[in-house]
Amino acid sequence: MKTSQVSCPTCKKKFEYYSSEYRPFCSEKCRLIDLGQWLTESYTVPVQKLSEEEALTLEHLVREKNSDRDSHDD
Ligand SMILES: [Zn+2]
């Protein structure tokens, strides 16, 4: 089997690209952190870590976005 080890853009940890549901991130947490950084850029507020509450808020936004896209595709 071919393996594709990549570094997570958020935490720089090596992981198997095709084994992650959240690629190019190693985990959902890293994906949310990246999204949080992207969102906060527009407010020019540096973000170090997401609180659990912030992560849940972002997760909710992502789900809304995904469900919106799904309804259009359907
Ligand atoms: Zn990561």
PDB file of N, CA and C in Angstrom, residues 22-68:
ATOM      1  N   TYR A  22     -10.217  14.654   8.197  1.00  0.00           N
ATOM      2  CA  TYR A  22     -10.158  16.117   8.268  1.00  0.00           C
ATOM      3  C   TYR A  22      -8.997  16.667   7.474  1.00  0.00           C
ATOM      4  N   ARG A  23      -8.478  15.851   6.534  1.00  0.00           N
ATOM      5  CA  ARG A  23      -7.350  16.304   5.735  1.00  0.00           C
ATOM      6  C   ARG A  23      -7.660  17.631   5.036  1.00  0.00           C
ATOM      7  N   PRO A  24      -6.720  18.495   4.875  1.00  0.00           N
ATOM      8  CA  PRO A  24      -5.292  18.235   5.101  1.00  0.00           C
ATOM      9  C   PRO A  24      -4.867  18.336   6.565  1.00  0.00           C
ATOM     10  N   PHE A  25      -5.822  18.353   7.477  1.00  0.00           N
ATOM     11  CA  PHE A  25      -5.466  18.428   8.889  1.00  0.00           C
ATOM     12  C   PHE A  25      -5.506  17.039   9.507  1.00  0.00           C
ATOM     13  N   CYS A  26      -4.773  16.865  10.616  1.00  0.00           N
ATOM     14  CA  CYS A  26      -4.679  15.554  11.235  1.00  0.00           C
ATOM     15  C   CYS A  26      -5.933  15.246  12.037  1.00  0.00           C
ATOM     16  N   SER A  27      -6.667  16.272  12.433  1.00  0.00           N
ATOM     17  CA  SER A  27      -7.815  16.057  13.297  1.00  0.00           C
ATOM     18  C   SER A  27      -8.809  17.199  13.123  1.00  0.00           C
ATOM     19  N   GLU A  28     -10.009  16.960  13.621  1.00  0.00           N
ATOM     20  CA  GLU A  28     -11.029  17.994  13.553  1.00  0.00           C
ATOM     21  C   GLU A  28     -10.595  19.234  14.322  1.00  0.00           C
ATOM     22  N   LYS A  29      -9.937  19.003  15.456  1.00  0.00           N
ATOM     23  CA  LYS A  29      -9.480  20.125  16.274  1.00  0.00           C
ATOM     24  C   LYS A  29      -8.550  21.037  15.479  1.00  0.00           C
ATOM     25  N   CYS A  30      -7.600  20.429  14.772  1.00  0.00           N
ATOM     26  CA  CYS A  30      -6.663  21.229  13.991  1.00  0.00           C
ATOM     27  C   CYS A  30      -7.379  21.961  12.860  1.00  0.00           C
ATOM     28  N   ARG A  31      -8.350  21.323  12.279  1.00  0.00           N
ATOM     29  CA  ARG A  31      -9.102  21.986  11.221  1.00  0.00           C
ATOM     30  C   ARG A  31      -9.840  23.198  11.782  1.00  0.00           C
ATOM     31  N   LEU A  32     -10.441  23.030  12.958  1.00  0.00           N
ATOM     32  CA  LEU A  32     -11.179  24.131  13.570  1.00  0.00           C
ATOM     33  C   LEU A  32     -10.248  25.259  13.986  1.00  0.00           C
ATOM     34  N   ILE A  33      -9.072  24.889  14.481  1.00  0.00           N
ATOM     35  CA  ILE A  33      -8.101  25.921  14.858  1.00  0.00           C
ATOM     36  C   ILE A  33      -7.716  26.730  13.618  1.00  0.00           C
ATOM     37  N   ASP A  34      -7.487  26.033  12.512  1.00  0.00           N
ATOM     38  CA  ASP A  34      -7.132  26.721  11.283  1.00  0.00           C
ATOM     39  C   ASP A  34      -8.266  27.623  10.822  1.00  0.00           C
ATOM     40  N   LEU A  35      -9.485  27.112  10.892  1.00  0.00           N
ATOM     41  CA  LEU A  35     -10.651  27.908  10.525  1.00  0.00           C
ATOM     42  C   LEU A  35     -10.778  29.115  11.441  1.00  0.00           C
ATOM     43  N   GLY A  36     -10.508  28.906  12.719  1.00  0.00           N
ATOM     44  CA  GLY A  36     -10.572  30.003  13.679  1.00  0.00           C
ATOM     45  C   GLY A  36      -9.565  31.085  13.356  1.00  0.00           C
ATOM     46  N   GLN A  37      -8.376  30.673  12.943  1.00  0.00           N
ATOM     47  CA  GLN A  37      -7.354  31.650  12.573  1.00  0.00           C
ATOM     48  C   GLN A  37      -7.787  32.421  11.338  1.00  0.00           C
ATOM     49  N   TRP A  38      -8.386  31.693  10.417  1.00  0.00           N
ATOM     50  CA  TRP A  38      -8.854  32.327   9.189  1.00  0.00           C
ATOM     51  C   TRP A  38      -9.968  33.324   9.494  1.00  0.00           C
ATOM     52  N   LEU A  39     -10.900  32.928  10.346  1.00  0.00           N
ATOM     53  CA  LEU A  39     -12.018  33.813  10.686  1.00  0.00           C
ATOM     54  C   LEU A  39     -11.538  35.042  11.437  1.00  0.00           C
ATOM     55  N   THR A  40     -10.601  34.841  12.356  1.00  0.00           N
ATOM     56  CA  THR A  40     -10.173  35.962  13.192  1.00  0.00           C
ATOM     57  C   THR A  40      -9.246  36.902  12.448  1.00  0.00           C
ATOM     58  N   GLU A  41      -8.688  36.471  11.318  1.00  0.00           N
ATOM     59  CA  GLU A  41      -7.853  37.362  10.537  1.00  0.00           C
ATOM     60  C   GLU A  41      -8.613  38.622  10.137  1.00  0.00           C
ATOM     61  N   SER A  42      -9.889  38.464   9.861  1.00  0.00           N
ATOM     62  CA  SER A  42     -10.683  39.617   9.444  1.00  0.00           C
ATOM     63  C   SER A  42     -10.891  40.600  10.591  1.00  0.00           C
ATOM     64  N   TYR A  43     -10.666  40.130  11.807  1.00  0.00           N
ATOM     65  CA  TYR A  43     -10.759  41.022  12.960  1.00  0.00           C
ATOM     66  C   TYR A  43      -9.375  41.433  13.460  1.00  0.00           C
ATOM     67  N   THR A  44      -8.362  40.938  12.797  1.00  0.00           N
ATOM     68  CA  THR A  44      -6.958  41.184  13.158  1.00  0.00           C
ATOM     69  C   THR A  44      -6.690  40.944  14.641  1.00  0.00           C
ATOM     70  N   VAL A  45      -7.311  39.928  15.158  1.00  0.00           N
ATOM     71  CA  VAL A  45      -7.060  39.519  16.539  1.00  0.00           C
ATOM     72  C   VAL A  45      -6.241  38.231  16.511  1.00  0.00           C
ATOM     73  N   PRO A  46      -5.077  38.257  17.115  1.00  0.00           N
ATOM     74  CA  PRO A  46      -4.287  37.018  17.141  1.00  0.00           C
ATOM     75  C   PRO A  46      -4.961  35.962  18.012  1.00  0.00           C
ATOM     76  N   VAL A  47      -4.980  34.754  17.509  1.00  0.00           N
ATOM     77  CA  VAL A  47      -5.601  33.679  18.280  1.00  0.00           C
ATOM     78  C   VAL A  47      -4.552  32.640  18.624  1.00  0.00           C
ATOM     79  N   GLN A  48      -4.466  32.290  19.848  1.00  0.00           N
ATOM     80  CA  GLN A  48      -3.502  31.280  20.290  1.00  0.00           C
ATOM     81  C   GLN A  48      -4.173  29.909  20.346  1.00  0.00           C
ATOM     82  N   LYS A  49      -5.262  29.858  21.051  1.00  0.00           N
ATOM     83  CA  LYS A  49      -5.960  28.589  21.224  1.00  0.00           C
ATOM     84  C   LYS A  49      -7.455  28.849  21.171  1.00  0.00           C
ATOM     85  N   LEU A  50      -8.162  27.846  20.735  1.00  0.00           N
ATOM     86  CA  LEU A  50      -9.609  27.916  20.789  1.00  0.00           C
ATOM     87  C   LEU A  50     -10.083  27.336  22.116  1.00  0.00           C
ATOM     88  N   SER A  51     -10.989  28.028  22.740  1.00  0.00           N
ATOM     89  CA  SER A  51     -11.643  27.425  23.894  1.00  0.00           C
ATOM     90  C   SER A  51     -12.612  26.375  23.385  1.00  0.00           C
ATOM     91  N   GLU A  52     -13.079  25.541  24.259  1.00  0.00           N
ATOM     92  CA  GLU A  52     -14.033  24.504  23.855  1.00  0.00           C
ATOM     93  C   GLU A  52     -15.286  25.153  23.267  1.00  0.00           C
ATOM     94  N   GLU A  53     -15.696  26.232  23.873  1.00  0.00           N
ATOM     95  CA  GLU A  53     -16.899  26.930  23.407  1.00  0.00           C
ATOM     96  C   GLU A  53     -16.697  27.493  21.998  1.00  0.00           C
ATOM     97  N   GLU A  54     -15.528  28.062  21.777  1.00  0.00           N
ATOM     98  CA  GLU A  54     -15.219  28.598  20.454  1.00  0.00           C
ATOM     99  C   GLU A  54     -15.157  27.494  19.415  1.00  0.00           C
ATOM    100  N   ALA A  55     -14.582  26.376  19.807  1.00  0.00           N
ATOM    101  CA  ALA A  55     -14.492  25.246  18.893  1.00  0.00           C
ATOM    102  C   ALA A  55     -15.882  24.746  18.516  1.00  0.00           C
ATOM    103  N   LEU A  56     -16.772  24.700  19.492  1.00  0.00           N
ATOM    104  CA  LEU A  56     -18.137  24.268  19.226  1.00  0.00           C
ATOM    105  C   LEU A  56     -18.855  25.257  18.307  1.00  0.00           C
ATOM    106  N   THR A  57     -18.609  26.530  18.522  1.00  0.00           N
ATOM    107  CA  THR A  57     -19.214  27.551  17.666  1.00  0.00           C
ATOM    108  C   THR A  57     -18.746  27.393  16.231  1.00  0.00           C
ATOM    109  N   LEU A  58     -17.454  27.177  16.072  1.00  0.00           N
ATOM    110  CA  LEU A  58     -16.908  26.984  14.734  1.00  0.00           C
ATOM    111  C   LEU A  58     -17.463  25.710  14.100  1.00  0.00           C
ATOM    112  N   GLU A  59     -17.558  24.674  14.895  1.00  0.00           N
ATOM    113  CA  GLU A  59     -18.091  23.416  14.382  1.00  0.00           C
ATOM    114  C   GLU A  59     -19.523  23.624  13.883  1.00  0.00           C
ATOM    115  N   HIS A  60     -20.277  24.389  14.631  1.00  0.00           N
ATOM    116  CA  HIS A  60     -21.649  24.694  14.242  1.00  0.00           C
ATOM    117  C   HIS A  60     -21.681  25.459  12.921  1.00  0.00           C
ATOM    118  N   LEU A  61     -20.793  26.436  12.781  1.00  0.00           N
ATOM    119  CA  LEU A  61     -20.718  27.211  11.541  1.00  0.00           C
ATOM    120  C   LEU A  61     -20.367  26.316  10.357  1.00  0.00           C
ATOM    121  N   VAL A  62     -19.432  25.412  10.586  1.00  0.00           N
ATOM    122  CA  VAL A  62     -19.015  24.504   9.524  1.00  0.00           C
ATOM    123  C   VAL A  62     -20.176  23.610   9.116  1.00  0.00           C
ATOM    124  N   ARG A  63     -20.914  23.126  10.090  1.00  0.00           N
ATOM    125  CA  ARG A  63     -22.057  22.260   9.786  1.00  0.00           C
ATOM    126  C   ARG A  63     -23.134  23.014   9.017  1.00  0.00           C
ATOM    127  N   GLU A  64     -23.391  24.231   9.425  1.00  0.00           N
ATOM    128  CA  GLU A  64     -24.383  25.046   8.707  1.00  0.00           C
ATOM    129  C   GLU A  64     -23.963  25.244   7.256  1.00  0.00           C
ATOM    130  N   LYS A  65     -22.690  25.522   7.094  1.00  0.00           N
ATOM    131  CA  LYS A  65     -22.152  25.746   5.763  1.00  0.00           C
ATOM    132  C   LYS A  65     -22.269  24.475   4.921  1.00  0.00           C
ATOM    133  N   ASN A  66     -21.917  23.355   5.535  1.00  0.00           N
ATOM    134  CA  ASN A  66     -21.986  22.083   4.821  1.00  0.00           C
ATOM    135  C   ASN A  66     -23.419  21.714   4.468  1.00  0.00           C
ATOM    136  N   SER A  67     -24.332  21.909   5.394  1.00  0.00           N
ATOM    137  CA  SER A  67     -25.720  21.536   5.127  1.00  0.00           C
ATOM    138  C   SER A  67     -26.319  22.457   4.064  1.00  0.00           C
ATOM    139  N   ASP A  68     -25.891  23.683   4.060  1.00  0.00           N
ATOM    140  CA  ASP A  68     -26.339  24.606   3.027  1.00  0.00           C
ATOM    141  C   ASP A  68     -25.878  24.137   1.658  1.00  0.00           C
TER     142      ASP A  68
END
